[in-house]
mmCIF file of C-alpha atoms in Angstrom:
data_model
loop_
_atom_site.group_PDB
_atom_site.id
_atom_site.type_symbol
_atom_site.label_atom_id
_atom_site.label_comp_id
_atom_site.label_asym_id
_atom_site.label_seq_id
_atom_site.Cartn_x
_atom_site.Cartn_y
_atom_site.Cartn_z
ATOM 1 C CA MET A 1 104.396 102.424 108.156
ATOM 2 C CA LEU A 2 105.389 100.951 104.789
ATOM 3 C CA SER A 3 104.957 97.225 105.336
ATOM 4 C CA ASN A 4 104.036 95.380 102.128
ATOM 5 C CA LYS A 5 104.854 98.476 100.038
ATOM 6 C CA ARG A 6 107.144 98.064 97.030
ATOM 7 C CA ILE A 7 109.054 101.314 96.517
ATOM 8 C CA LEU A 8 111.281 102.384 93.624
ATOM 9 C CA VAL A 9 114.098 104.792 94.491
ATOM 10 C CA LEU A 10 115.861 106.469 91.560
ATOM 11 C CA GLY A 11 119.242 108.071 92.135
ATOM 12 C CA ALA A 12 119.669 105.758 95.110
ATOM 13 C CA GLY A 13 123.456 106.121 95.136
ATOM 14 C CA GLY A 14 123.424 109.842 95.939
ATOM 15 C CA LEU A 15 123.603 111.807 99.182
ATOM 16 C CA LEU A 16 119.838 111.696 99.703
ATOM 17 C CA GLY A 17 119.102 108.473 97.844
ATOM 18 C CA LYS A 18 121.147 106.244 100.143
ATOM 19 C CA VAL A 19 119.491 107.437 103.330
ATOM 20 C CA VAL A 20 116.051 107.202 101.703
ATOM 21 C CA VAL A 21 116.680 103.548 100.882
ATOM 22 C CA ASP A 22 117.901 102.931 104.449
ATOM 23 C CA ALA A 23 114.792 104.588 105.898
ATOM 24 C CA LEU A 24 112.387 102.689 103.639
ATOM 25 C CA LEU A 25 113.965 99.357 104.530
ATOM 26 C CA THR A 26 113.769 100.283 108.219
ATOM 27 C CA ASN A 27 110.048 100.940 107.679
ATOM 28 C CA ASN A 28 109.680 97.398 106.279
ATOM 29 C CA ALA A 29 109.233 98.358 102.629
ATOM 30 C CA GLU A 30 110.557 96.337 99.726
ATOM 31 C CA VAL A 31 112.926 98.585 97.775
ATOM 32 C CA ILE A 32 114.159 98.667 94.197
ATOM 33 C CA ALA A 33 117.257 100.894 94.307
ATOM 34 C CA THR A 34 118.465 102.211 90.951
ATOM 35 C CA ASP A 35 121.291 104.438 89.784
ATOM 36 C CA ILE A 36 123.398 104.778 86.669
ATOM 37 C CA GLN A 37 126.343 103.323 88.645
ATOM 38 C CA THR A 38 125.523 100.469 91.005
ATOM 39 C CA GLU A 39 128.953 99.952 92.618
ATOM 40 C CA PRO A 40 128.345 102.571 95.377
ATOM 41 C CA LEU A 41 125.018 100.915 96.164
ATOM 42 C CA PHE A 42 126.487 97.434 96.530
ATOM 43 C CA ALA A 43 129.272 98.889 98.689
ATOM 44 C CA HIS A 44 126.837 100.767 100.950
ATOM 45 C CA PHE A 45 124.076 98.207 101.393
ATOM 46 C CA THR A 46 126.032 95.261 102.746
ATOM 47 C CA ALA A 47 123.447 94.082 105.299
ATOM 48 C CA ASP A 48 121.184 91.126 104.633
ATOM 49 C CA TYR A 49 117.736 92.535 103.950
ATOM 50 C CA ALA A 50 116.188 89.090 103.426
ATOM 51 C CA GLY A 51 115.037 89.721 99.896
ATOM 52 C CA LYS A 52 113.752 93.222 100.665
ATOM 53 C CA LEU A 53 116.286 95.054 98.460
ATOM 54 C CA VAL A 54 116.939 94.832 94.729
ATOM 55 C CA ILE A 55 119.751 96.912 93.221
ATOM 56 C CA THR A 56 119.785 97.579 89.483
ATOM 57 C CA SER A 57 121.347 100.014 87.027
ATOM 58 C CA LEU A 58 119.099 102.568 85.313
ATOM 59 C CA ASP A 59 119.953 105.688 83.313
ATOM 60 C CA VAL A 60 117.029 108.096 83.794
ATOM 61 C CA ASN A 61 118.039 109.935 80.602
ATOM 62 C CA ASN A 62 117.761 106.826 78.435
ATOM 63 C CA GLU A 63 114.118 106.789 77.398
ATOM 64 C CA ALA A 64 114.166 103.275 75.958
ATOM 65 C CA ASN A 65 115.698 101.841 79.122
ATOM 66 C CA VAL A 66 113.286 103.693 81.413
ATOM 67 C CA VAL A 67 110.240 102.596 79.394
ATOM 68 C CA SER A 68 111.502 98.996 79.328
ATOM 69 C CA PHE A 69 112.189 99.059 83.076
ATOM 70 C CA PHE A 70 108.671 100.219 83.929
ATOM 71 C CA ASN A 71 107.108 97.783 81.463
ATOM 72 C CA ASP A 72 108.879 94.949 83.299
ATOM 73 C CA GLN A 73 107.373 95.889 86.671
ATOM 74 C CA GLN A 74 104.322 94.012 87.891
ATOM 75 C CA ARG A 75 103.608 96.286 90.860
ATOM 76 C CA ILE A 76 105.107 99.410 92.379
ATOM 77 C CA ASP A 77 103.376 101.212 95.243
ATOM 78 C CA GLY A 78 105.677 104.206 95.468
ATOM 79 C CA VAL A 79 108.375 106.070 93.535
ATOM 80 C CA VAL A 80 110.969 108.413 95.040
ATOM 81 C CA ASN A 81 112.967 110.301 92.424
ATOM 82 C CA CYS A 82 116.275 111.362 93.984
ATOM 83 C CA SER A 83 118.121 111.407 90.652
ATOM 84 C CA TYR A 84 120.182 114.511 89.857
ATOM 85 C CA PRO A 85 121.472 114.300 86.269
ATOM 86 C CA ARG A 86 123.632 117.219 85.112
ATOM 87 C CA ASN A 87 126.464 117.989 82.720
ATOM 88 C CA LYS A 88 130.086 118.948 83.415
ATOM 89 C CA ASP A 89 129.316 122.688 83.160
ATOM 90 C CA TYR A 90 126.535 122.620 85.745
ATOM 91 C CA GLY A 91 126.931 125.081 88.609
ATOM 92 C CA LYS A 92 128.622 127.975 86.817
ATOM 93 C CA LYS A 93 127.781 131.526 87.799
ATOM 94 C CA LEU A 94 124.996 133.238 85.877
ATOM 95 C CA PHE A 95 127.011 135.087 83.217
ATOM 96 C CA ASP A 96 129.188 132.040 82.572
ATOM 97 C CA VAL A 97 126.250 129.774 81.699
ATOM 98 C CA SER A 98 125.845 129.194 77.962
ATOM 99 C CA LEU A 99 122.440 128.674 76.413
ATOM 100 C CA ALA A 100 123.480 125.197 75.276
ATOM 101 C CA SER A 101 124.527 124.214 78.787
ATOM 102 C CA PHE A 102 121.364 125.667 80.331
ATOM 103 C CA ASN A 103 119.168 123.797 77.868
ATOM 104 C CA ASP A 104 121.154 120.587 78.370
ATOM 105 C CA ASN A 105 120.827 120.641 82.154
ATOM 106 C CA VAL A 106 117.130 121.480 82.077
ATOM 107 C CA SER A 107 116.582 118.713 79.552
ATOM 108 C CA MET A 108 118.532 116.150 81.587
ATOM 109 C CA HIS A 109 117.035 116.864 85.008
ATOM 110 C CA LEU A 110 113.521 118.121 84.263
ATOM 111 C CA GLY A 111 113.170 115.805 81.287
ATOM 112 C CA ALA A 112 114.044 112.808 83.436
ATOM 113 C CA ALA A 113 111.524 113.900 86.068
ATOM 114 C CA PHE A 114 108.838 114.120 83.376
ATOM 115 C CA LEU A 115 109.736 110.693 81.986
ATOM 116 C CA ILE A 116 109.624 109.054 85.408
ATOM 117 C CA MET A 117 106.223 110.595 86.178
ATOM 118 C CA GLN A 118 104.891 109.627 82.738
ATOM 119 C CA GLN A 119 105.977 106.018 83.038
ATOM 120 C CA SER A 120 104.798 105.801 86.642
ATOM 121 C CA ALA A 121 101.369 106.985 85.489
ATOM 122 C CA ALA A 122 101.327 104.370 82.728
ATOM 123 C CA LEU A 123 102.253 101.670 85.241
ATOM 124 C CA PHE A 124 99.479 102.853 87.563
ATOM 125 C CA LEU A 125 96.916 102.392 84.792
ATOM 126 C CA ARG A 126 98.199 98.879 84.057
ATOM 127 C CA GLN A 127 98.351 97.684 87.647
ATOM 128 C CA ASN A 128 95.136 99.452 88.704
ATOM 129 C CA SER A 129 96.299 99.943 92.292
ATOM 130 C CA SER A 130 97.526 102.883 94.353
ATOM 131 C CA LEU A 131 100.820 104.565 93.484
ATOM 132 C CA SER A 132 102.455 107.535 95.234
ATOM 133 C CA ILE A 133 105.287 109.535 93.637
ATOM 134 C CA VAL A 134 107.598 111.721 95.700
ATOM 135 C CA ASN A 135 109.767 114.186 93.796
ATOM 136 C CA ILE A 136 112.615 116.213 95.251
ATOM 137 C CA SER A 137 112.185 119.922 94.668
ATOM 138 C CA SER A 138 113.928 122.614 96.735
ATOM 139 C CA ILE A 139 113.314 125.793 98.676
ATOM 140 C CA TYR A 140 114.837 127.466 95.602
ATOM 141 C CA GLY A 141 111.955 126.098 93.600
ATOM 142 C CA VAL A 142 109.708 128.125 95.925
ATOM 143 C CA VAL A 143 111.558 131.343 96.828
ATOM 144 C CA ALA A 144 114.227 133.505 95.203
ATOM 145 C CA PRO A 145 117.856 132.705 96.036
ATOM 146 C CA LYS A 146 119.507 134.465 98.960
ATOM 147 C CA PHE A 147 122.737 135.194 97.152
ATOM 148 C CA GLU A 148 124.385 136.798 100.169
ATOM 149 C CA VAL A 149 125.071 133.378 101.677
ATOM 150 C CA TYR A 150 127.479 132.687 98.803
ATOM 151 C CA ASP A 151 129.662 135.766 99.433
ATOM 152 C CA ASN A 152 133.375 134.953 99.834
ATOM 153 C CA THR A 153 132.920 131.448 98.401
ATOM 154 C CA ASN A 154 133.274 129.916 94.944
ATOM 155 C CA MET A 155 129.697 128.710 95.173
ATOM 156 C CA THR A 156 126.512 130.036 93.621
ATOM 157 C CA MET A 157 122.882 128.984 93.301
ATOM 158 C CA PRO A 158 122.733 127.611 89.745
ATOM 159 C CA VAL A 159 120.115 129.244 87.547
ATOM 160 C CA GLU A 160 119.322 125.859 85.984
ATOM 161 C CA TYR A 161 118.504 124.485 89.425
ATOM 162 C CA ALA A 162 115.925 127.207 90.121
ATOM 163 C CA ALA A 163 114.250 126.640 86.749
ATOM 164 C CA ILE A 164 114.162 122.861 87.181
ATOM 165 C CA LYS A 165 112.983 122.677 90.772
ATOM 166 C CA SER A 166 110.185 125.205 90.294
ATOM 167 C CA ALA A 167 109.014 123.389 87.166
ATOM 168 C CA ILE A 168 108.887 120.063 89.015
ATOM 169 C CA LEU A 169 106.382 121.580 91.441
ATOM 170 C CA HIS A 170 104.029 122.413 88.608
ATOM 171 C CA LEU A 171 104.493 119.028 86.924
ATOM 172 C CA ASN A 172 103.261 117.485 90.171
ATOM 173 C CA LYS A 173 100.041 119.438 89.842
ATOM 174 C CA TYR A 174 99.761 118.684 86.119
ATOM 175 C CA PHE A 175 100.041 114.927 86.559
ATOM 176 C CA SER A 176 97.729 114.872 89.579
ATOM 177 C CA SER A 177 95.096 116.842 87.685
ATOM 178 C CA PHE A 178 95.485 114.864 84.460
ATOM 179 C CA MET A 179 95.199 111.444 86.105
ATOM 180 C CA CYS A 180 92.277 112.585 88.303
ATOM 181 C CA ASP A 181 92.302 109.487 90.511
ATOM 182 C CA SER A 182 92.690 109.553 94.300
ATOM 183 C CA ARG A 183 94.815 106.418 94.122
ATOM 184 C CA PHE A 184 97.493 108.160 92.005
ATOM 185 C CA ARG A 185 99.358 110.851 93.914
ATOM 186 C CA VAL A 186 102.327 113.080 93.082
ATOM 187 C CA ASN A 187 103.902 115.256 95.766
ATOM 188 C CA SER A 188 107.275 116.824 96.528
ATOM 189 C CA ILE A 189 109.477 117.686 99.410
ATOM 190 C CA SER A 190 111.509 120.881 99.211
ATOM 191 C CA PRO A 191 114.613 120.588 101.369
ATOM 192 C CA GLY A 192 116.615 123.522 102.583
ATOM 193 C CA GLY A 193 120.356 123.155 102.243
ATOM 194 C CA LEU A 194 121.738 119.672 102.912
ATOM 195 C CA TYR A 195 125.128 119.415 104.559
ATOM 196 C CA ASP A 196 127.796 118.099 102.202
ATOM 197 C CA SER A 197 131.106 119.546 103.494
ATOM 198 C CA GLN A 198 130.399 123.069 102.216
ATOM 199 C CA PRO A 199 132.796 125.938 103.091
ATOM 200 C CA ARG A 200 132.573 127.275 106.658
ATOM 201 C CA ALA A 201 131.805 130.829 105.463
ATOM 202 C CA PHE A 202 128.742 129.520 103.650
ATOM 203 C CA LEU A 203 127.604 127.314 106.535
ATOM 204 C CA ASP A 204 127.823 130.182 109.029
ATOM 205 C CA LYS A 205 125.835 132.622 106.865
ATOM 206 C CA TYR A 206 123.247 129.985 106.029
ATOM 207 C CA LYS A 207 122.730 129.138 109.696
ATOM 208 C CA GLN A 208 121.999 132.773 110.524
ATOM 209 C CA LEU A 209 118.970 132.629 108.206
ATOM 210 C CA THR A 210 117.431 129.573 109.883
ATOM 211 C CA MET A 211 115.845 129.001 113.280
ATOM 212 C CA GLY A 212 119.177 127.665 114.525
ATOM 213 C CA ALA A 213 119.774 124.294 112.878
ATOM 214 C CA GLY A 214 121.563 125.631 109.799
ATOM 215 C CA MET A 215 122.232 123.111 107.063
ATOM 216 C CA LEU A 216 120.185 119.968 107.523
ATOM 217 C CA ASN A 217 121.224 116.348 107.091
ATOM 218 C CA ALA A 218 119.816 114.097 104.392
ATOM 219 C CA THR A 219 118.323 111.933 107.143
ATOM 220 C CA ASP A 220 116.112 114.873 108.151
ATOM 221 C CA MET A 221 114.160 114.390 104.902
ATOM 222 C CA THR A 222 113.206 110.745 105.307
ATOM 223 C CA GLY A 223 110.270 111.184 107.689
ATOM 224 C CA ALA A 224 108.376 113.399 105.241
ATOM 225 C CA ILE A 225 109.166 111.078 102.324
ATOM 226 C CA SER A 226 107.921 108.025 104.233
ATOM 227 C CA PHE A 227 104.774 109.940 105.193
ATOM 228 C CA LEU A 228 104.016 110.861 101.561
ATOM 229 C CA LEU A 229 104.479 107.244 100.492
ATOM 230 C CA SER A 230 102.200 105.933 103.224
ATOM 231 C CA GLU A 231 98.441 105.706 103.611
ATOM 232 C CA GLN A 232 98.653 108.451 106.239
ATOM 233 C CA SER A 233 98.847 110.982 103.370
ATOM 234 C CA GLN A 234 96.355 109.195 101.128
ATOM 235 C CA TYR A 235 94.438 112.305 100.018
ATOM 236 C CA MET A 236 97.428 114.619 99.571
ATOM 237 C CA THR A 237 98.366 115.207 95.949
ATOM 238 C CA GLY A 238 100.032 117.988 93.964
ATOM 239 C CA GLN A 239 101.490 119.316 97.225
ATOM 240 C CA ASN A 240 104.925 120.388 98.413
ATOM 241 C CA LEU A 241 106.350 119.962 101.915
ATOM 242 C CA ILE A 242 109.064 122.508 102.764
ATOM 243 C CA ILE A 243 111.691 121.250 105.228
ATOM 244 C CA ASP A 244 114.196 124.053 105.816
ATOM 245 C CA ASP A 245 114.149 125.115 109.490
ATOM 246 C CA GLY A 246 112.591 128.422 108.484
ATOM 247 C CA PHE A 247 115.158 129.448 105.847
ATOM 248 C CA SER A 248 112.439 130.368 103.350
ATOM 249 C CA LEU A 249 110.450 132.527 105.797
#
């Protein structure tokens, strides 16, 4: 599906990023895998991909580095932004979140998403060939949180997360409308919860609100991402694919 495509994956060392890189390589794409720390990437991707994989460090919150990185690229056909920058106070419950921390997290995550889209658009204009961006939003960028699933746990649904993920959906539409070119596309997937060793009480309550699968695996997201990067979705732009086994219904 992705033969001869050159795809950039940001945040490639994370839970979702690693499996995205694996899936893209399996689909015969060339992949540039970036993260602020590259050691986990080199440890994970030990197979010989015959020149199909390049691993490099990139801090998505360093504007100069991001601009320089994109200026150095001759051609990129697709961008998948799996990066998830946040500060040490991220994830506190609502009344424990300070304004400074809220602003910092929104700036880091949403700001990085903006910068990546901006520089991808600039690269598209230079290379004058098709480019598809896939952002990672969330069901909680679409619907209100179901706080009951967090009862009897130390978890919550961070308020910063809801603000960021909903804003990303509108940035997709903004960039698609601004560029106004069928060859430049920006879409998102919105995953439901991804399994990452959460408490059993949470997993059980979450599962009751789905069609039966409960928390999904990161690998369940890769088919939709590959589709949005491919020519099979060539006239889709500004859209959002929800993958949550019915949790948001």
